[in-house]
């Protein structure tokens, strides 16, 4: 399976090259990524359950969408593109923070990502790509916190890392 290239970066998110996505994950090289978190006007977060046949973390619950910008593509533009491709809608997005994480998976792949975290609000229809998304649902932040404690193995590694900061941001914004 040949996947599109990712942008390899240094620890300051400066591009240092490109590499086919699967190869970058096999070698565990740092690359640029983004995670989009969408909430509705009631403050509920839109989660997706990754399709079972994804190359890693299949069947796990996570944020609204995530991916990698293509070489030459701005992260914000890539976030809008993938939101439409994965979830079937678009909305205004704002980058809130970024972080670097590394996670090794049972299949030998390693996510080593400089992850840009974006947030948006949307209240319309959600029509996900079935090849990408097995299921989706809006949940209140407190329900997500409870699920992360009760069923931590049902969520992606990066969701555990990003959710607390996003939840704090969203709760402060609602005050």
mmCIF file with all atom_site columns, C-alpha atoms in Angstrom:
data_model
loop_
_atom_site.group_PDB
_atom_site.id
_atom_site.type_symbol
_atom_site.label_atom_id
_atom_site.label_alt_id
_atom_site.label_comp_id
_atom_site.label_asym_id
_atom_site.label_entity_id
_atom_site.label_seq_id
_atom_site.pdbx_PDB_ins_code
_atom_site.Cartn_x
_atom_site.Cartn_y
_atom_site.Cartn_z
_atom_site.occupancy
_atom_site.B_iso_or_equiv
_atom_site.pdbx_formal_charge
_atom_site.auth_seq_id
_atom_site.auth_comp_id
_atom_site.auth_asym_id
_atom_site.auth_atom_id
_atom_site.pdbx_PDB_model_num
ATOM 1   C CA . UNK A 1 1   ? 0.000   0.000  0.000  1.00 0.00 ? 1   UNK A CA 1
ATOM 2   C CA . UNK A 1 2   ? 1.532   3.324  -1.088 1.00 0.00 ? 2   UNK A CA 1
ATOM 3   C CA . UNK A 1 3   ? 0.297   6.257  0.974  1.00 0.00 ? 3   UNK A CA 1
ATOM 4   C CA . UNK A 1 4   ? 0.827   9.976  0.257  1.00 0.00 ? 4   UNK A CA 1
ATOM 5   C CA . UNK A 1 5   ? 3.977   11.666 1.588  1.00 0.00 ? 5   UNK A CA 1
ATOM 6   C CA . UNK A 1 6   ? 4.215   13.439 4.926  1.00 0.00 ? 6   UNK A CA 1
ATOM 7   C CA . UNK A 1 7   ? 6.321   16.461 5.816  1.00 0.00 ? 7   UNK A CA 1
ATOM 8   C CA . UNK A 1 8   ? 9.277   15.497 7.992  1.00 0.00 ? 8   UNK A CA 1
ATOM 9   C CA . UNK A 1 9   ? 10.079  18.219 10.533 1.00 0.00 ? 9   UNK A CA 1
ATOM 10  C CA . UNK A 1 10  ? 12.521  19.008 13.311 1.00 0.00 ? 10  UNK A CA 1
ATOM 11  C CA . UNK A 1 11  ? 11.492  19.714 16.916 1.00 0.00 ? 11  UNK A CA 1
ATOM 12  C CA . UNK A 1 12  ? 10.627  23.327 15.967 1.00 0.00 ? 12  UNK A CA 1
ATOM 13  C CA . UNK A 1 13  ? 8.262   22.124 13.196 1.00 0.00 ? 13  UNK A CA 1
ATOM 14  C CA . UNK A 1 14  ? 10.636  23.273 10.467 1.00 0.00 ? 14  UNK A CA 1
ATOM 15  C CA . UNK A 1 15  ? 10.453  21.075 7.336  1.00 0.00 ? 15  UNK A CA 1
ATOM 16  C CA . UNK A 1 16  ? 13.491  18.853 6.760  1.00 0.00 ? 16  UNK A CA 1
ATOM 17  C CA . UNK A 1 17  ? 12.145  16.663 3.941  1.00 0.00 ? 17  UNK A CA 1
ATOM 18  C CA . UNK A 1 18  ? 9.290   14.403 2.890  1.00 0.00 ? 18  UNK A CA 1
ATOM 19  C CA . UNK A 1 19  ? 8.668   10.669 3.040  1.00 0.00 ? 19  UNK A CA 1
ATOM 20  C CA . UNK A 1 20  ? 5.889   8.243  2.142  1.00 0.00 ? 20  UNK A CA 1
ATOM 21  C CA . UNK A 1 21  ? 3.531   8.089  5.145  1.00 0.00 ? 21  UNK A CA 1
ATOM 22  C CA . UNK A 1 22  ? 3.839   4.373  5.910  1.00 0.00 ? 22  UNK A CA 1
ATOM 23  C CA . UNK A 1 23  ? 7.637   4.490  5.688  1.00 0.00 ? 23  UNK A CA 1
ATOM 24  C CA . UNK A 1 24  ? 7.753   7.486  8.067  1.00 0.00 ? 24  UNK A CA 1
ATOM 25  C CA . UNK A 1 25  ? 5.631   5.510  10.555 1.00 0.00 ? 25  UNK A CA 1
ATOM 26  C CA . UNK A 1 26  ? 7.767   2.385  10.120 1.00 0.00 ? 26  UNK A CA 1
ATOM 27  C CA . UNK A 1 27  ? 10.934  4.400  10.810 1.00 0.00 ? 27  UNK A CA 1
ATOM 28  C CA . UNK A 1 28  ? 9.325   6.492  13.563 1.00 0.00 ? 28  UNK A CA 1
ATOM 29  C CA . UNK A 1 29  ? 10.426  9.822  12.077 1.00 0.00 ? 29  UNK A CA 1
ATOM 30  C CA . UNK A 1 30  ? 9.046   13.138 13.330 1.00 0.00 ? 30  UNK A CA 1
ATOM 31  C CA . UNK A 1 31  ? 6.483   14.564 10.900 1.00 0.00 ? 31  UNK A CA 1
ATOM 32  C CA . UNK A 1 32  ? 3.781   17.239 10.808 1.00 0.00 ? 32  UNK A CA 1
ATOM 33  C CA . UNK A 1 33  ? 0.208   16.278 11.677 1.00 0.00 ? 33  UNK A CA 1
ATOM 34  C CA . UNK A 1 34  ? -3.012  17.926 12.803 1.00 0.00 ? 34  UNK A CA 1
ATOM 35  C CA . UNK A 1 35  ? -5.955  17.013 15.007 1.00 0.00 ? 35  UNK A CA 1
ATOM 36  C CA . UNK A 1 36  ? -9.332  18.726 14.569 1.00 0.00 ? 36  UNK A CA 1
ATOM 37  C CA . UNK A 1 37  ? -11.787 18.920 17.467 1.00 0.00 ? 37  UNK A CA 1
ATOM 38  C CA . UNK A 1 38  ? -15.308 20.067 16.574 1.00 0.00 ? 38  UNK A CA 1
ATOM 39  C CA . UNK A 1 39  ? -18.037 20.935 19.074 1.00 0.00 ? 39  UNK A CA 1
ATOM 40  C CA . UNK A 1 40  ? -21.665 21.905 18.573 1.00 0.00 ? 40  UNK A CA 1
ATOM 41  C CA . UNK A 1 41  ? -23.338 24.962 20.100 1.00 0.00 ? 41  UNK A CA 1
ATOM 42  C CA . UNK A 1 42  ? -24.341 22.833 23.121 1.00 0.00 ? 42  UNK A CA 1
ATOM 43  C CA . UNK A 1 43  ? -20.648 22.243 23.850 1.00 0.00 ? 43  UNK A CA 1
ATOM 44  C CA . UNK A 1 44  ? -20.717 18.566 22.869 1.00 0.00 ? 44  UNK A CA 1
ATOM 45  C CA . UNK A 1 45  ? -17.635 17.237 21.082 1.00 0.00 ? 45  UNK A CA 1
ATOM 46  C CA . UNK A 1 46  ? -17.908 15.276 17.837 1.00 0.00 ? 46  UNK A CA 1
ATOM 47  C CA . UNK A 1 47  ? -15.970 12.030 18.178 1.00 0.00 ? 47  UNK A CA 1
ATOM 48  C CA . UNK A 1 48  ? -15.262 9.492  15.469 1.00 0.00 ? 48  UNK A CA 1
ATOM 49  C CA . UNK A 1 49  ? -14.528 5.814  15.786 1.00 0.00 ? 49  UNK A CA 1
ATOM 50  C CA . UNK A 1 50  ? -11.748 5.016  13.338 1.00 0.00 ? 50  UNK A CA 1
ATOM 51  C CA . UNK A 1 51  ? -12.543 2.422  10.676 1.00 0.00 ? 51  UNK A CA 1
ATOM 52  C CA . UNK A 1 52  ? -11.368 -1.052 11.640 1.00 0.00 ? 52  UNK A CA 1
ATOM 53  C CA . UNK A 1 53  ? -8.977  -1.376 8.699  1.00 0.00 ? 53  UNK A CA 1
ATOM 54  C CA . UNK A 1 54  ? -7.013  1.842  9.361  1.00 0.00 ? 54  UNK A CA 1
ATOM 55  C CA . UNK A 1 55  ? -3.255  1.203  9.357  1.00 0.00 ? 55  UNK A CA 1
ATOM 56  C CA . UNK A 1 56  ? -3.155  1.793  13.121 1.00 0.00 ? 56  UNK A CA 1
ATOM 57  C CA . UNK A 1 57  ? -5.634  2.461  15.938 1.00 0.00 ? 57  UNK A CA 1
ATOM 58  C CA . UNK A 1 58  ? -8.531  0.938  13.977 1.00 0.00 ? 58  UNK A CA 1
ATOM 59  C CA . UNK A 1 59  ? -11.792 0.822  15.929 1.00 0.00 ? 59  UNK A CA 1
ATOM 60  C CA . UNK A 1 60  ? -10.641 3.349  18.547 1.00 0.00 ? 60  UNK A CA 1
ATOM 61  C CA . UNK A 1 61  ? -12.522 6.537  19.370 1.00 0.00 ? 61  UNK A CA 1
ATOM 62  C CA . UNK A 1 62  ? -10.800 9.841  18.757 1.00 0.00 ? 62  UNK A CA 1
ATOM 63  C CA . UNK A 1 63  ? -11.270 13.503 17.863 1.00 0.00 ? 63  UNK A CA 1
ATOM 64  C CA . UNK A 1 64  ? -13.351 14.648 14.895 1.00 0.00 ? 64  UNK A CA 1
ATOM 65  C CA . UNK A 1 65  ? -10.580 14.118 12.353 1.00 0.00 ? 65  UNK A CA 1
ATOM 66  C CA . UNK A 1 66  ? -6.815  14.010 12.076 1.00 0.00 ? 66  UNK A CA 1
ATOM 67  C CA . UNK A 1 67  ? -4.261  13.590 9.342  1.00 0.00 ? 67  UNK A CA 1
ATOM 68  C CA . UNK A 1 68  ? -1.138  15.083 7.787  1.00 0.00 ? 68  UNK A CA 1
ATOM 69  C CA . UNK A 1 69  ? -0.709  18.058 5.466  1.00 0.00 ? 69  UNK A CA 1
ATOM 70  C CA . UNK A 1 70  ? 0.699   17.230 2.050  1.00 0.00 ? 70  UNK A CA 1
ATOM 71  C CA . UNK A 1 71  ? 4.039   18.721 1.014  1.00 0.00 ? 71  UNK A CA 1
ATOM 72  C CA . UNK A 1 72  ? 3.435   22.363 0.092  1.00 0.00 ? 72  UNK A CA 1
ATOM 73  C CA . UNK A 1 73  ? 0.020   22.426 1.815  1.00 0.00 ? 73  UNK A CA 1
ATOM 74  C CA . UNK A 1 74  ? -0.637  24.718 4.767  1.00 0.00 ? 74  UNK A CA 1
ATOM 75  C CA . UNK A 1 75  ? -1.816  22.930 7.915  1.00 0.00 ? 75  UNK A CA 1
ATOM 76  C CA . UNK A 1 76  ? -5.054  24.950 8.121  1.00 0.00 ? 76  UNK A CA 1
ATOM 77  C CA . UNK A 1 77  ? -5.917  24.182 4.480  1.00 0.00 ? 77  UNK A CA 1
ATOM 78  C CA . UNK A 1 78  ? -5.162  20.488 5.050  1.00 0.00 ? 78  UNK A CA 1
ATOM 79  C CA . UNK A 1 79  ? -7.394  20.490 8.140  1.00 0.00 ? 79  UNK A CA 1
ATOM 80  C CA . UNK A 1 80  ? -10.340 21.836 6.135  1.00 0.00 ? 80  UNK A CA 1
ATOM 81  C CA . UNK A 1 81  ? -9.656  19.370 3.287  1.00 0.00 ? 81  UNK A CA 1
ATOM 82  C CA . UNK A 1 82  ? -9.586  16.346 5.591  1.00 0.00 ? 82  UNK A CA 1
ATOM 83  C CA . UNK A 1 83  ? -12.618 17.486 7.589  1.00 0.00 ? 83  UNK A CA 1
ATOM 84  C CA . UNK A 1 84  ? -14.627 17.444 4.350  1.00 0.00 ? 84  UNK A CA 1
ATOM 85  C CA . UNK A 1 85  ? -13.071 14.155 3.156  1.00 0.00 ? 85  UNK A CA 1
ATOM 86  C CA . UNK A 1 86  ? -13.495 12.283 6.453  1.00 0.00 ? 86  UNK A CA 1
ATOM 87  C CA . UNK A 1 87  ? -16.635 13.812 7.989  1.00 0.00 ? 87  UNK A CA 1
ATOM 88  C CA . UNK A 1 88  ? -18.483 15.370 5.046  1.00 0.00 ? 88  UNK A CA 1
ATOM 89  C CA . UNK A 1 89  ? -18.626 18.966 6.303  1.00 0.00 ? 89  UNK A CA 1
ATOM 90  C CA . UNK A 1 90  ? -16.466 22.025 6.864  1.00 0.00 ? 90  UNK A CA 1
ATOM 91  C CA . UNK A 1 91  ? -16.501 24.788 9.475  1.00 0.00 ? 91  UNK A CA 1
ATOM 92  C CA . UNK A 1 92  ? -14.263 27.633 10.631 1.00 0.00 ? 92  UNK A CA 1
ATOM 93  C CA . UNK A 1 93  ? -11.190 26.325 12.469 1.00 0.00 ? 93  UNK A CA 1
ATOM 94  C CA . UNK A 1 94  ? -8.710  27.953 14.817 1.00 0.00 ? 94  UNK A CA 1
ATOM 95  C CA . UNK A 1 95  ? -5.356  26.491 15.884 1.00 0.00 ? 95  UNK A CA 1
ATOM 96  C CA . UNK A 1 96  ? -5.226  26.391 19.686 1.00 0.00 ? 96  UNK A CA 1
ATOM 97  C CA . UNK A 1 97  ? -1.880  24.731 20.431 1.00 0.00 ? 97  UNK A CA 1
ATOM 98  C CA . UNK A 1 98  ? 0.604   22.167 19.175 1.00 0.00 ? 98  UNK A CA 1
ATOM 99  C CA . UNK A 1 99  ? 2.503   19.357 20.853 1.00 0.00 ? 99  UNK A CA 1
ATOM 100 C CA . UNK A 1 100 ? 4.873   16.534 20.005 1.00 0.00 ? 100 UNK A CA 1
ATOM 101 C CA . UNK A 1 101 ? 4.182   12.937 20.937 1.00 0.00 ? 101 UNK A CA 1
ATOM 102 C CA . UNK A 1 102 ? 5.519   9.482  20.205 1.00 0.00 ? 102 UNK A CA 1
ATOM 103 C CA . UNK A 1 103 ? 3.507   6.260  20.398 1.00 0.00 ? 103 UNK A CA 1
ATOM 104 C CA . UNK A 1 104 ? 4.529   2.741  19.361 1.00 0.00 ? 104 UNK A CA 1
ATOM 105 C CA . UNK A 1 105 ? 1.832   0.353  18.160 1.00 0.00 ? 105 UNK A CA 1
ATOM 106 C CA . UNK A 1 106 ? 1.580   -3.433 18.309 1.00 0.00 ? 106 UNK A CA 1
ATOM 107 C CA . UNK A 1 107 ? 1.919   -3.634 14.510 1.00 0.00 ? 107 UNK A CA 1
ATOM 108 C CA . UNK A 1 108 ? 5.444   -2.148 14.669 1.00 0.00 ? 108 UNK A CA 1
ATOM 109 C CA . UNK A 1 109 ? 4.460   1.351  13.511 1.00 0.00 ? 109 UNK A CA 1
ATOM 110 C CA . UNK A 1 110 ? 5.394   4.478  15.461 1.00 0.00 ? 110 UNK A CA 1
ATOM 111 C CA . UNK A 1 111 ? 3.536   7.767  15.483 1.00 0.00 ? 111 UNK A CA 1
ATOM 112 C CA . UNK A 1 112 ? 6.073   10.518 16.110 1.00 0.00 ? 112 UNK A CA 1
ATOM 113 C CA . UNK A 1 113 ? 4.213   13.680 15.330 1.00 0.00 ? 113 UNK A CA 1
ATOM 114 C CA . UNK A 1 114 ? 4.382   17.416 15.698 1.00 0.00 ? 114 UNK A CA 1
ATOM 115 C CA . UNK A 1 115 ? 0.604   17.762 16.081 1.00 0.00 ? 115 UNK A CA 1
ATOM 116 C CA . UNK A 1 116 ? -1.241  21.033 15.422 1.00 0.00 ? 116 UNK A CA 1
ATOM 117 C CA . UNK A 1 117 ? -4.543  21.070 17.345 1.00 0.00 ? 117 UNK A CA 1
ATOM 118 C CA . UNK A 1 118 ? -7.476  22.983 15.844 1.00 0.00 ? 118 UNK A CA 1
ATOM 119 C CA . UNK A 1 119 ? -10.978 23.601 17.147 1.00 0.00 ? 119 UNK A CA 1
ATOM 120 C CA . UNK A 1 120 ? -14.215 24.575 15.424 1.00 0.00 ? 120 UNK A CA 1
ATOM 121 C CA . UNK A 1 121 ? -17.972 24.732 15.990 1.00 0.00 ? 121 UNK A CA 1
ATOM 122 C CA . UNK A 1 122 ? -20.533 23.014 13.758 1.00 0.00 ? 122 UNK A CA 1
ATOM 123 C CA . UNK A 1 123 ? -24.233 22.175 14.098 1.00 0.00 ? 123 UNK A CA 1
ATOM 124 C CA . UNK A 1 124 ? -25.166 20.605 10.765 1.00 0.00 ? 124 UNK A CA 1
ATOM 125 C CA . UNK A 1 125 ? -25.299 17.145 9.233  1.00 0.00 ? 125 UNK A CA 1
ATOM 126 C CA . UNK A 1 126 ? -22.333 14.797 9.517  1.00 0.00 ? 126 UNK A CA 1
ATOM 127 C CA . UNK A 1 127 ? -21.820 12.359 6.619  1.00 0.00 ? 127 UNK A CA 1
ATOM 128 C CA . UNK A 1 128 ? -18.550 10.514 7.235  1.00 0.00 ? 128 UNK A CA 1
ATOM 129 C CA . UNK A 1 129 ? -16.580 8.489  4.693  1.00 0.00 ? 129 UNK A CA 1
ATOM 130 C CA . UNK A 1 130 ? -17.229 4.861  5.688  1.00 0.00 ? 130 UNK A CA 1
ATOM 131 C CA . UNK A 1 131 ? -13.684 3.889  4.630  1.00 0.00 ? 131 UNK A CA 1
ATOM 132 C CA . UNK A 1 132 ? -12.335 6.293  7.275  1.00 0.00 ? 132 UNK A CA 1
ATOM 133 C CA . UNK A 1 133 ? -14.981 6.341  10.002 1.00 0.00 ? 133 UNK A CA 1
ATOM 134 C CA . UNK A 1 134 ? -16.845 3.414  11.541 1.00 0.00 ? 134 UNK A CA 1
ATOM 135 C CA . UNK A 1 135 ? -19.117 5.542  13.749 1.00 0.00 ? 135 UNK A CA 1
ATOM 136 C CA . UNK A 1 136 ? -19.476 9.048  15.147 1.00 0.00 ? 136 UNK A CA 1
ATOM 137 C CA . UNK A 1 137 ? -21.269 10.777 18.000 1.00 0.00 ? 137 UNK A CA 1
ATOM 138 C CA . UNK A 1 138 ? -21.507 14.069 19.876 1.00 0.00 ? 138 UNK A CA 1
ATOM 139 C CA . UNK A 1 139 ? -20.806 13.756 23.609 1.00 0.00 ? 139 UNK A CA 1
ATOM 140 C CA . UNK A 1 140 ? -20.636 16.252 26.490 1.00 0.00 ? 140 UNK A CA 1
ATOM 141 C CA . UNK A 1 141 ? -17.107 16.868 27.784 1.00 0.00 ? 141 UNK A CA 1
ATOM 142 C CA . UNK A 1 142 ? -17.908 15.313 31.192 1.00 0.00 ? 142 UNK A CA 1
ATOM 143 C CA . UNK A 1 143 ? -19.095 12.119 29.490 1.00 0.00 ? 143 UNK A CA 1
ATOM 144 C CA . UNK A 1 144 ? -15.848 11.962 27.532 1.00 0.00 ? 144 UNK A CA 1
ATOM 145 C CA . UNK A 1 145 ? -13.827 12.456 30.734 1.00 0.00 ? 145 UNK A CA 1
ATOM 146 C CA . UNK A 1 146 ? -15.724 9.578  32.342 1.00 0.00 ? 146 UNK A CA 1
ATOM 147 C CA . UNK A 1 147 ? -15.164 7.295  29.347 1.00 0.00 ? 147 UNK A CA 1
ATOM 148 C CA . UNK A 1 148 ? -11.444 8.107  29.289 1.00 0.00 ? 148 UNK A CA 1
ATOM 149 C CA . UNK A 1 149 ? -11.248 6.921  32.921 1.00 0.00 ? 149 UNK A CA 1
ATOM 150 C CA . UNK A 1 150 ? -13.576 3.918  32.594 1.00 0.00 ? 150 UNK A CA 1
ATOM 151 C CA . UNK A 1 151 ? -12.520 2.687  29.140 1.00 0.00 ? 151 UNK A CA 1
ATOM 152 C CA . UNK A 1 152 ? -9.103  4.222  28.364 1.00 0.00 ? 152 UNK A CA 1
ATOM 153 C CA . UNK A 1 153 ? -8.217  1.499  25.849 1.00 0.00 ? 153 UNK A CA 1
ATOM 154 C CA . UNK A 1 154 ? -11.085 2.518  23.565 1.00 0.00 ? 154 UNK A CA 1
ATOM 155 C CA . UNK A 1 155 ? -9.452  5.903  22.717 1.00 0.00 ? 155 UNK A CA 1
ATOM 156 C CA . UNK A 1 156 ? -6.415  6.777  20.611 1.00 0.00 ? 156 UNK A CA 1
ATOM 157 C CA . UNK A 1 157 ? -3.127  7.668  22.264 1.00 0.00 ? 157 UNK A CA 1
ATOM 158 C CA . UNK A 1 158 ? -3.121  11.249 20.957 1.00 0.00 ? 158 UNK A CA 1
ATOM 159 C CA . UNK A 1 159 ? -6.705  11.864 22.121 1.00 0.00 ? 159 UNK A CA 1
ATOM 160 C CA . UNK A 1 160 ? -5.657  11.130 25.717 1.00 0.00 ? 160 UNK A CA 1
ATOM 161 C CA . UNK A 1 161 ? -2.900  13.736 25.384 1.00 0.00 ? 161 UNK A CA 1
ATOM 162 C CA . UNK A 1 162 ? -4.821  16.520 23.636 1.00 0.00 ? 162 UNK A CA 1
ATOM 163 C CA . UNK A 1 163 ? -8.302  16.227 25.175 1.00 0.00 ? 163 UNK A CA 1
ATOM 164 C CA . UNK A 1 164 ? -7.568  17.719 28.636 1.00 0.00 ? 164 UNK A CA 1
ATOM 165 C CA . UNK A 1 165 ? -6.119  20.918 27.154 1.00 0.00 ? 165 UNK A CA 1
ATOM 166 C CA . UNK A 1 166 ? -8.891  21.221 24.542 1.00 0.00 ? 166 UNK A CA 1
ATOM 167 C CA . UNK A 1 167 ? -11.579 20.600 27.184 1.00 0.00 ? 167 UNK A CA 1
ATOM 168 C CA . UNK A 1 168 ? -10.085 23.322 29.418 1.00 0.00 ? 168 UNK A CA 1
ATOM 169 C CA . UNK A 1 169 ? -9.981  25.724 26.464 1.00 0.00 ? 169 UNK A CA 1
ATOM 170 C CA . UNK A 1 170 ? -13.608 24.999 25.502 1.00 0.00 ? 170 UNK A CA 1
ATOM 171 C CA . UNK A 1 171 ? -14.865 25.354 29.077 1.00 0.00 ? 171 UNK A CA 1
ATOM 172 C CA . UNK A 1 172 ? -13.044 28.689 29.514 1.00 0.00 ? 172 UNK A CA 1
ATOM 173 C CA . UNK A 1 173 ? -14.465 29.934 26.192 1.00 0.00 ? 173 UNK A CA 1
ATOM 174 C CA . UNK A 1 174 ? -18.031 29.143 27.323 1.00 0.00 ? 174 UNK A CA 1
ATOM 175 C CA . UNK A 1 175 ? -17.693 31.261 30.503 1.00 0.00 ? 175 UNK A CA 1
#
